[in-house]
Short mmCIF file of C-alpha atoms in Angstrom, two decimals:
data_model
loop_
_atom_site.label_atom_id
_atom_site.label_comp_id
_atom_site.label_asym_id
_atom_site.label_seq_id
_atom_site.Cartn_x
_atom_site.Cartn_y
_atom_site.Cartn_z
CA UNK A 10 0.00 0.00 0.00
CA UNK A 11 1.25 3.96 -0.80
CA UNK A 12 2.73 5.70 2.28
CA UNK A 13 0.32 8.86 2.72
CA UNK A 14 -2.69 5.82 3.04
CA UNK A 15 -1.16 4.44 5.35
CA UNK A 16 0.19 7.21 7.53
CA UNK A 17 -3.28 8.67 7.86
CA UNK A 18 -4.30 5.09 8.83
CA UNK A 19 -1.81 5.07 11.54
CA UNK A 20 -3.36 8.83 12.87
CA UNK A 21 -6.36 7.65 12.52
CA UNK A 22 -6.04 4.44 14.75
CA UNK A 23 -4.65 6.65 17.28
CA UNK A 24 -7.40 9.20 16.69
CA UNK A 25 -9.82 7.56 19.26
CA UNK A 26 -12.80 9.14 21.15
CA UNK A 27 -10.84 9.31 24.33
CA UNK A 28 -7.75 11.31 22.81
CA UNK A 29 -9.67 14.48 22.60
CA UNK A 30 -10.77 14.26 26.38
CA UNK A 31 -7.62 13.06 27.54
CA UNK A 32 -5.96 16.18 26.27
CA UNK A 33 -8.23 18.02 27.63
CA UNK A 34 -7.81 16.98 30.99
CA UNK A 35 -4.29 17.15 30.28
CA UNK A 36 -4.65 21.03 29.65
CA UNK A 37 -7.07 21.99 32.04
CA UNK A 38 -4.97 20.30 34.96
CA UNK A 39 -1.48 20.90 33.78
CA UNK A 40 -1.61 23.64 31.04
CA UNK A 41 -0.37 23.26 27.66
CA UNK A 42 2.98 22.22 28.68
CA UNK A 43 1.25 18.84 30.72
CA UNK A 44 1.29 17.50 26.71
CA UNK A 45 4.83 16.47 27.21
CA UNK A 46 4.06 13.79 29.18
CA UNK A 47 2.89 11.92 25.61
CA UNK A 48 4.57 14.60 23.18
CA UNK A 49 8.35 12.63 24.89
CA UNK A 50 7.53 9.65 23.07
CA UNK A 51 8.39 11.60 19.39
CA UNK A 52 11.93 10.42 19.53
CA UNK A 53 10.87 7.37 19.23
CA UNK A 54 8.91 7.79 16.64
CA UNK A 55 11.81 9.83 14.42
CA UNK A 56 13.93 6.45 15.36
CA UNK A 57 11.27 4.19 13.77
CA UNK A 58 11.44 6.83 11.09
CA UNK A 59 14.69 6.80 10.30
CA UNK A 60 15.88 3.64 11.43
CA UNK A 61 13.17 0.77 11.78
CA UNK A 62 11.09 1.26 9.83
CA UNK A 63 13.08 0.52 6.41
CA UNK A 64 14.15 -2.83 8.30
CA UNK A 65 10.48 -4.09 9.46
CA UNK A 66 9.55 -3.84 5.68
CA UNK A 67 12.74 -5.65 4.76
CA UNK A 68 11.94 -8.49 7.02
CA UNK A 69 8.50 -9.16 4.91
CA UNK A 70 6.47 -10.38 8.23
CA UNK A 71 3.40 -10.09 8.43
CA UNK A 72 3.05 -9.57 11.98
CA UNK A 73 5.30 -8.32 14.66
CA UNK A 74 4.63 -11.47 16.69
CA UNK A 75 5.76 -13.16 13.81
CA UNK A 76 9.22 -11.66 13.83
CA UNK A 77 9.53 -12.95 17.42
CA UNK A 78 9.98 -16.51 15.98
CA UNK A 79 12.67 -15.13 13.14
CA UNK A 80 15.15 -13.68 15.73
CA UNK A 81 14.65 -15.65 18.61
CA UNK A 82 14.26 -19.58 18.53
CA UNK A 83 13.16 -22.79 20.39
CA UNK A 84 10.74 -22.98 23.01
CA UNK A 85 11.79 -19.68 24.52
CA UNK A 86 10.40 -17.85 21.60
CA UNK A 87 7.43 -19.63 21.06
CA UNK A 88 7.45 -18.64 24.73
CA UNK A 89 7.82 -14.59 24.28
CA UNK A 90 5.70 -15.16 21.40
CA UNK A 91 2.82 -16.02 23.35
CA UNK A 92 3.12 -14.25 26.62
CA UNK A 93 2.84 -11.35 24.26
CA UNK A 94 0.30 -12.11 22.86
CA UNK A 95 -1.57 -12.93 25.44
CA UNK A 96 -0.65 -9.12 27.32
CA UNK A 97 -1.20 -7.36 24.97
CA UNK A 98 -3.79 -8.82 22.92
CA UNK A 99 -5.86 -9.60 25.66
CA UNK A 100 -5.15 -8.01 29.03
CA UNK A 101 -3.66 -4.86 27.78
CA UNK A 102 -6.25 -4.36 25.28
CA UNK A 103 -8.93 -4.84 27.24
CA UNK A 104 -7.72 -1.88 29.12
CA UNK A 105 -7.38 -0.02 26.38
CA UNK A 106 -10.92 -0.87 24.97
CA UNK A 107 -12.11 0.35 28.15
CA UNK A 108 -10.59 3.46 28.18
CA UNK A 109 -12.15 4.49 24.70
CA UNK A 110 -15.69 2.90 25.28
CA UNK A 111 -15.60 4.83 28.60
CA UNK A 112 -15.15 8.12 26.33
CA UNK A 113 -18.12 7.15 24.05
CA UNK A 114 -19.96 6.83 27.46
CA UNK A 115 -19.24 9.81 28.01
CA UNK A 116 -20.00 11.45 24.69
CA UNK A 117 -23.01 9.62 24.11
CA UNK A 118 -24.15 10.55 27.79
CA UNK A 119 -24.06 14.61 27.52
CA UNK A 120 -24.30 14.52 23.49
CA UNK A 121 -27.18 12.32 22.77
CA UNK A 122 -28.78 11.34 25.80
CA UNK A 123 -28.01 7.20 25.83
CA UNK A 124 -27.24 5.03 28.02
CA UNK A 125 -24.26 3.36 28.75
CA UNK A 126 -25.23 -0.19 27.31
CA UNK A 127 -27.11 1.52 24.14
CA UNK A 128 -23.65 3.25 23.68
CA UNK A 129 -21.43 0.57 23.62
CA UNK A 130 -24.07 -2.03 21.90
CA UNK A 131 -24.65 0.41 18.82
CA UNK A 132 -21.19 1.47 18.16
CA UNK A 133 -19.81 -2.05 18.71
CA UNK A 134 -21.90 -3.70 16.74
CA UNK A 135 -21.52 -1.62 13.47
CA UNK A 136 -17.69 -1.39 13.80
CA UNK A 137 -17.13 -5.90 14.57
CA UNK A 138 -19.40 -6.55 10.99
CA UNK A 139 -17.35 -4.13 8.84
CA UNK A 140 -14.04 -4.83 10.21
CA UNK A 141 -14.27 -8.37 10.50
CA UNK A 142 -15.88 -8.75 6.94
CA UNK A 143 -13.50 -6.30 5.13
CA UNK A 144 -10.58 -7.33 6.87
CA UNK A 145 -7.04 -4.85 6.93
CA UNK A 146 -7.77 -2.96 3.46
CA UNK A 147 -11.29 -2.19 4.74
CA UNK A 148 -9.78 -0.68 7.85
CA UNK A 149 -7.18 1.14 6.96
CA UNK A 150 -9.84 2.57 3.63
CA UNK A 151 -12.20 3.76 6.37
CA UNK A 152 -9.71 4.72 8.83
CA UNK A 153 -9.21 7.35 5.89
CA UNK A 154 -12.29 8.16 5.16
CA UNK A 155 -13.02 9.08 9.32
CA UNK A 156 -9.94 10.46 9.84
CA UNK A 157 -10.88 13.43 7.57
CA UNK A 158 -14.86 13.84 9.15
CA UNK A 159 -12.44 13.84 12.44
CA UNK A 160 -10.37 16.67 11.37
CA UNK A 161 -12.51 18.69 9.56
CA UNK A 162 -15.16 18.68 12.59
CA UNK A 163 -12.07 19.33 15.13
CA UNK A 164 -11.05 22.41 13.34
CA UNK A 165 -15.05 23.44 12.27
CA UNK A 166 -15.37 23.06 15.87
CA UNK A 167 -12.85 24.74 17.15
CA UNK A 168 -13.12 28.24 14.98
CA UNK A 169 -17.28 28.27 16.21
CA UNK A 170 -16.27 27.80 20.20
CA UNK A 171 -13.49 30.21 20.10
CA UNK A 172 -15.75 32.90 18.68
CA UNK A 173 -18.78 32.47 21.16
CA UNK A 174 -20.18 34.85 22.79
CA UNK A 175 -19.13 33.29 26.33
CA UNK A 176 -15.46 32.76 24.84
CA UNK A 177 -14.75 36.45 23.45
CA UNK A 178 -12.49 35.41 20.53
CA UNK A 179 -9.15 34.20 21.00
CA UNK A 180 -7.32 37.29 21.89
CA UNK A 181 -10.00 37.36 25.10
CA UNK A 182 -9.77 33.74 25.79
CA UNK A 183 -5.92 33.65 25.51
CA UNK A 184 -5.85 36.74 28.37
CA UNK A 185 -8.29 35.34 30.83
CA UNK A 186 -7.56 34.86 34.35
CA UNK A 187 -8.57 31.22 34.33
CA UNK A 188 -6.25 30.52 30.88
CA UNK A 189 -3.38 32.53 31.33
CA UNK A 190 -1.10 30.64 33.51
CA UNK A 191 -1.87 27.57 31.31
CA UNK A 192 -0.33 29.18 28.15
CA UNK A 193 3.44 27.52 29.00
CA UNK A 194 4.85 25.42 26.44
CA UNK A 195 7.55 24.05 28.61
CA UNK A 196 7.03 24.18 32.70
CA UNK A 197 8.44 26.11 34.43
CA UNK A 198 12.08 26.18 35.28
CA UNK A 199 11.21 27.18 38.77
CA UNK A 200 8.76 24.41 39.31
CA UNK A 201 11.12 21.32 39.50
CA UNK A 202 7.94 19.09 40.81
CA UNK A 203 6.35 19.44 37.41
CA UNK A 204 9.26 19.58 35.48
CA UNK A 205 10.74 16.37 36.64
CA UNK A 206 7.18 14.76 36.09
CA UNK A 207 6.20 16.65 32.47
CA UNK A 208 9.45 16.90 31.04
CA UNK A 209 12.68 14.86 32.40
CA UNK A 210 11.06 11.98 33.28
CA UNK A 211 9.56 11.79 30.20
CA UNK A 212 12.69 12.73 28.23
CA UNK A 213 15.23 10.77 29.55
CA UNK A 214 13.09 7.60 30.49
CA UNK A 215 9.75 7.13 29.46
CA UNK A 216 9.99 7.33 25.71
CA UNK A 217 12.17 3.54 26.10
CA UNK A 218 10.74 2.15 28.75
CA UNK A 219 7.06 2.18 28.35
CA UNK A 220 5.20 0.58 25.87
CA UNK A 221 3.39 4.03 23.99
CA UNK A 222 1.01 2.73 21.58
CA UNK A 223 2.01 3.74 18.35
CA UNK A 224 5.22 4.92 19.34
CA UNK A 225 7.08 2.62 21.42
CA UNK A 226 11.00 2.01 20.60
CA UNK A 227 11.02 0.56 16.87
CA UNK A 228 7.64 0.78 16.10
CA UNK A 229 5.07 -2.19 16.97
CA UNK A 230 1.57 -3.46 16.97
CA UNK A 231 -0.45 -1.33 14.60
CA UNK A 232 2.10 0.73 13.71
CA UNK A 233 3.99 -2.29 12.69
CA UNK A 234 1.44 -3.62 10.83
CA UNK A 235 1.38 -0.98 8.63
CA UNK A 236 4.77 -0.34 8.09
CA UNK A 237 4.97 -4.32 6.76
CA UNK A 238 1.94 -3.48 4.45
CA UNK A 239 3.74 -0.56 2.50
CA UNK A 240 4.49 -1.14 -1.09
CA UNK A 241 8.30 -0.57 -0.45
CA UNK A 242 10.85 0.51 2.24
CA UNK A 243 10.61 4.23 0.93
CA UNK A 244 6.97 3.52 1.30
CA UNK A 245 7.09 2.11 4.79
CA UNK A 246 9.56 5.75 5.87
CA UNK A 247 7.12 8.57 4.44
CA UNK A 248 4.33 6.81 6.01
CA UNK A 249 5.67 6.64 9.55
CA UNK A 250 6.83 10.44 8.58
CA UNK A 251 3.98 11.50 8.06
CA UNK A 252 2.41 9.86 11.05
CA UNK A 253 4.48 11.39 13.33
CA UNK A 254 4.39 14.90 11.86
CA UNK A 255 0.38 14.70 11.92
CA UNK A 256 -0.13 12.79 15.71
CA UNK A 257 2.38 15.06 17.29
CA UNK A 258 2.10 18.57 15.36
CA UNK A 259 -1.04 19.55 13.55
CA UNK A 260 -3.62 16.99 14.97
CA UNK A 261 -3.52 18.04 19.18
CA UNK A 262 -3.83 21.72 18.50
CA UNK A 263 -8.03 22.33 18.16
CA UNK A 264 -8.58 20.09 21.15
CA UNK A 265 -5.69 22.24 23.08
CA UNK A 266 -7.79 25.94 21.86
CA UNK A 267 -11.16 24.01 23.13
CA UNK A 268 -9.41 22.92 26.68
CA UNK A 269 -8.10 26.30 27.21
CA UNK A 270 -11.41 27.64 26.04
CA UNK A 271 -13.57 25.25 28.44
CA UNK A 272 -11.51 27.02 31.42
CA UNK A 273 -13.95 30.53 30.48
CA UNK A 274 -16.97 28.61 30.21
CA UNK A 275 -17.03 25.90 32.61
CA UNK A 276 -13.91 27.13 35.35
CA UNK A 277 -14.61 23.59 38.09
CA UNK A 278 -16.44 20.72 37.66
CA UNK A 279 -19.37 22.35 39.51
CA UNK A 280 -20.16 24.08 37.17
CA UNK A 281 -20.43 21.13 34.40
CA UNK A 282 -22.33 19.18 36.78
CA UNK A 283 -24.79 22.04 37.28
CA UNK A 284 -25.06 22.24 33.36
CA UNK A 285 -25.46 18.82 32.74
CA UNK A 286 -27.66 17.51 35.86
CA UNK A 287 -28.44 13.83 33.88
CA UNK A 288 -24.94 12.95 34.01
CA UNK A 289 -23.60 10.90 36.55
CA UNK A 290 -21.53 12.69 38.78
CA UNK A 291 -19.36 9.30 39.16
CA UNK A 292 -17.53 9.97 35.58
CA UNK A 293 -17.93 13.78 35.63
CA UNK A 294 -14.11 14.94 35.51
CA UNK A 295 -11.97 17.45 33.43
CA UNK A 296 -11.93 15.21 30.74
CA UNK A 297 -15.97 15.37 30.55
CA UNK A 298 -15.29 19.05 29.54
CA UNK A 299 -14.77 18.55 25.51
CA UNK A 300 -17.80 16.80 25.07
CA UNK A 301 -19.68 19.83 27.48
CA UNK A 302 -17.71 22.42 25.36
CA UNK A 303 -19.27 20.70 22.11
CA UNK A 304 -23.24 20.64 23.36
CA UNK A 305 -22.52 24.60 22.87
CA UNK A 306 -22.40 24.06 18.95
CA UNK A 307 -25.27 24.55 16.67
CA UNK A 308 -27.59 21.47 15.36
CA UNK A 309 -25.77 21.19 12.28
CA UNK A 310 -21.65 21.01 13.11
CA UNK A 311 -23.09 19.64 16.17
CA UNK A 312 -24.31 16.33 13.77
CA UNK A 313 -20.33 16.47 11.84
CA UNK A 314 -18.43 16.73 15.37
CA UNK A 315 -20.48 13.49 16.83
CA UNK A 316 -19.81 11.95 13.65
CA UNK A 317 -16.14 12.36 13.73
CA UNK A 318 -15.77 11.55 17.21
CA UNK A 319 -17.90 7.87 16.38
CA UNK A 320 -15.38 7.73 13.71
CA UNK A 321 -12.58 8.22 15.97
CA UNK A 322 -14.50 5.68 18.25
CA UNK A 323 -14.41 3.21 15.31
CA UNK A 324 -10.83 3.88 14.32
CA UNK A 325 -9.75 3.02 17.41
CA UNK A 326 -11.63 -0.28 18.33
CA UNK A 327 -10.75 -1.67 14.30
CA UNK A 328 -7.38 -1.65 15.93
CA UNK A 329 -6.21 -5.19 14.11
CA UNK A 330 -3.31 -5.80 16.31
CA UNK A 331 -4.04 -9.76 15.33
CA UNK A 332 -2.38 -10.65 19.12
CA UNK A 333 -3.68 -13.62 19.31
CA UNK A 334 -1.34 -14.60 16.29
CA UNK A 335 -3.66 -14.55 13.19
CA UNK A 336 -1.96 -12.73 10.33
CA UNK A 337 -4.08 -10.68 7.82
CA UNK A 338 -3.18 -12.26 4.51
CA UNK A 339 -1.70 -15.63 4.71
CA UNK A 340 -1.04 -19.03 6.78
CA UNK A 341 -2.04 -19.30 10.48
CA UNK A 342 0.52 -17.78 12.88
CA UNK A 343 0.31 -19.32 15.98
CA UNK A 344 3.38 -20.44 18.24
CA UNK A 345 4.54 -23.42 15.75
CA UNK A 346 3.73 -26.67 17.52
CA UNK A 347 4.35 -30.43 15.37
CA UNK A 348 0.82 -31.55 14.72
CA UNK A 349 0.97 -35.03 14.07
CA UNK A 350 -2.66 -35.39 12.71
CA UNK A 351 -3.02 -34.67 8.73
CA UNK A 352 -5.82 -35.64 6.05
CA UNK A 353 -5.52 -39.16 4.19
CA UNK A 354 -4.51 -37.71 0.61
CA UNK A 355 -6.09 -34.16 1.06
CA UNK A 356 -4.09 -31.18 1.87
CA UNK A 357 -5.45 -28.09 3.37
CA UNK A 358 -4.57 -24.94 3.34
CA UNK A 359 -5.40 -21.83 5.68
CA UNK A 360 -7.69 -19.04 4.39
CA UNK A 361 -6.19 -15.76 2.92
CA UNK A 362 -8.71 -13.83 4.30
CA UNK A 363 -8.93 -11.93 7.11
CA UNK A 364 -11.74 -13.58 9.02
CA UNK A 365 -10.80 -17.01 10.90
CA UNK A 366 -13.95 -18.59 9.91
CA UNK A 367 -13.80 -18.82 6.20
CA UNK A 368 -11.64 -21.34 4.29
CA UNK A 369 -10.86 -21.08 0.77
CA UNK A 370 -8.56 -23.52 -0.94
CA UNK A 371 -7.31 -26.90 -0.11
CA UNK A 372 -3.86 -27.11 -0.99
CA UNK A 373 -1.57 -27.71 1.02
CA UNK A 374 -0.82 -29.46 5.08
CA UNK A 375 -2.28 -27.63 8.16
CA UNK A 376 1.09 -26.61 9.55
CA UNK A 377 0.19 -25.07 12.77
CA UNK A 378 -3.05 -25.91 15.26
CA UNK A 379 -5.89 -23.88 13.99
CA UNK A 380 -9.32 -24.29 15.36
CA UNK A 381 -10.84 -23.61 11.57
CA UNK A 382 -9.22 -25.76 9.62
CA UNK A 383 -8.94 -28.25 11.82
CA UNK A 384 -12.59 -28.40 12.40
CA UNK A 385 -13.01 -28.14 8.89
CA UNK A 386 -10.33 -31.55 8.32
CA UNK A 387 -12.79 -32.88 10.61
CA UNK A 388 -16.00 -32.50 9.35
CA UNK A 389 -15.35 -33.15 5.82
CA UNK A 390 -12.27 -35.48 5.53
CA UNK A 391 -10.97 -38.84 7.07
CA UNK A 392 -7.95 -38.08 9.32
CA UNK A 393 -5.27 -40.54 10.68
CA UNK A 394 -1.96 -40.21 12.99
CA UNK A 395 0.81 -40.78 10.50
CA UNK A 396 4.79 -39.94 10.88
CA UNK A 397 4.94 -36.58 9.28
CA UNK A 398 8.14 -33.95 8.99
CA UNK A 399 6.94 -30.30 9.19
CA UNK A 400 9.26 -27.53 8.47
CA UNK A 401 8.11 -24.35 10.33
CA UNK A 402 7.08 -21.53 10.07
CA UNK A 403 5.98 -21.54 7.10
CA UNK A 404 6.31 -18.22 5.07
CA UNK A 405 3.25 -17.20 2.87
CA UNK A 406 2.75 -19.01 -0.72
CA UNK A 407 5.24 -22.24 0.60
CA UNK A 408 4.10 -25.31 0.76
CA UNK A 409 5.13 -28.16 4.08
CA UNK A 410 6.46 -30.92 3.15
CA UNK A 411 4.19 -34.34 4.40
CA UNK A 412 6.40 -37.52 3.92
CA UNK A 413 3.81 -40.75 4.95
#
């Protein structure tokens, strides 16, 4: 795929419906200079830039699971293989998942009036049936498609709340009492509290050692995934350029005017809870103040904002990280195990598509333990226990070799 698709792709995934809150809590806690606590993590990304990325596209994975298995090997790979698999496809996404859905809650709650449950049931189900029948390309075509609602509806948004009435225009809002001692870029040199916490920490430690999605040293998950899906190694370098020029300098900017302009309008939480009574108090917090700052719009660019913020919502939870070891296009990748069971003179091979429940050809050996084509062997052919030697892994388009 061409590098500006899949750069946008990669904003988009980390365009979610929490990032906009999140910032915003950020700002209205810590003042513009708070940021650094996620803006550290761009030397990593000019390292992936630069360095890693050209060498995930050279090592034509599919996965970066997969590459586990080509650098380390043995039973302590297949090991690291699937411990990480496990975290992070499971336990640390979950986490994740719950962080964004908690957003829509949110959203939904002071925007439109739902329910929690009616939130996440609506949204959910509408974003599982297209990913999972449209697979990566469907993804990362929508991811492009909602990434530019998103950013049109940001900035729409942004110009209409700076110039309310309430607001004063930004020259107003930039001198008000409540917004001016949030206007530093970097903290303060006196404060050494908040600069060791938004700055040094985050300088000298927390760009390596914590796992940033999207950005953590050499690129990974997502990121990853669409580095290995570029058309070329140039490809795989403007796309991750262009990535981290758009997450880190254009795209934060209208949510940081709308924090700094929810400061005027709504200066505690008391005051959102006394403009938004229905909420639960339980999840009102700073963050609650974008979505507050956006019931102020008018019918109309009210609609496109809530439209790119459930496309930011869908963008994030179409996050294909394929943990659990499926790859997009190609053979099963699962922690390579000798599988001692094959088909009396059939050989099977796994489906090319994205979803694990569809089989297509029947070609070649099941190399690896996968629940759909082995139930599939089952159903429809013989099986026996023979003597077979597998050679693993198996890259995409080879054939095993079965000797009876």
């Amino acid at each position: 795929m061409l590098w500006w698709l899949l750069g946008i792709s990669m904003v988009a995934t980390t365009f979610s419906a929490d990032t906009p809150n999140l910032v915003t809590n950020i700002v209205r806690e810590k003042g513009v200079s708070g940021n650094w606590t996620w803006w550290a993590f761009l030397l990593t990304g000019m390292f992936t830039v630069y360095l890693y990325s050209k060498l995930w596209r050279r090592s034509k994975v599919l996965t970066d699971l997969e590459f586990y298995e080509l650098r380390y090997s043995g039973k302590e790979a297949v090991f690291l293989r699937a411990f990480r698999a496990i975290y992070l496809g499971v336990f640390f996404n979950v986490i994740i998942m719950a962080s964004v859905c908690l957003a829509g809650i949110k959203i939904g709650g002071i925007l439109l009036g739902l329910s929690p449950f009616e939130c996440i049931f609506y949204s959910s189900l509408i974003t599982v049936l297209y990913s999972t029948l449209g697979g990566l390309r469907s993804v990362i075509y929508t991811d492009l498609i909602q990434f530019f609602i998103a950013m049109v509806g940001s900035i729409w948004a942004t110009y209409y709340i700076i110039n309310l009435e309430e607001v004063g225009g930004l020259g107003v809002m930039l001198s008000h009492s409540n917004v001016i001692d949030k206007l530093n870029f970097f903290p303060s040199s006196g404060d050494m509290d908040q600069l060791l916490i938004v700055l040094i920490i985050p300088l000298a430690v927390q760009w390596w050692a914590v796992w940033y999605p999207g950005a953590e040293p050499g690129g990974g998950g997502y990121i990853a995934q669409r580095m290995l899906s570029a058309k070329d190694e140039k490809n795989a370098i403007y796309s991750t350029l262009l990535f981290n020029i758009t997450h880190y300098v254009i795209r934060p900017w209208p949510w940081i005017l709308i924090a700094l302009s929810s400061l005027v309008v709504f200066p505690n939480l008391d005051s959102i809870a006394t403009a938004f009574p229905g909420v639960d108090k339980s999840i009102i917090g700073n963050d609650i103040a974008y979505p507050a700052m956006l019931s102020l719009l008018p019918t109309g660019l009210l609609g496109l904002v809530l439209a790119s913020l459930i496309a930011d919502f869908k963008s994030a939870v179409t996050d294909p990280n394929f943990g659990l070891g499926i790859k997009p296009f190609g053979p099963n990748t699962f922690p390579n195990f000798d599988n001692l069971i094959i088909m009396d003179g059939v050989q099977i091979n796994f489906s090319k598509f994205i979803s694990p429940f569809l089989i297509f050809s029947i070609n070649s050996s099941p190399p690896t333990i996968s629940a759909p084509a082995l139930f599939a062997s089952s159903v429809f052919v013989s099986s026996h226990t023979t003597a077979t030697f597998i050679f693993l892994p198996v890259p995409p388009g080879r054939l095993t070799t079965v000797l009876m």
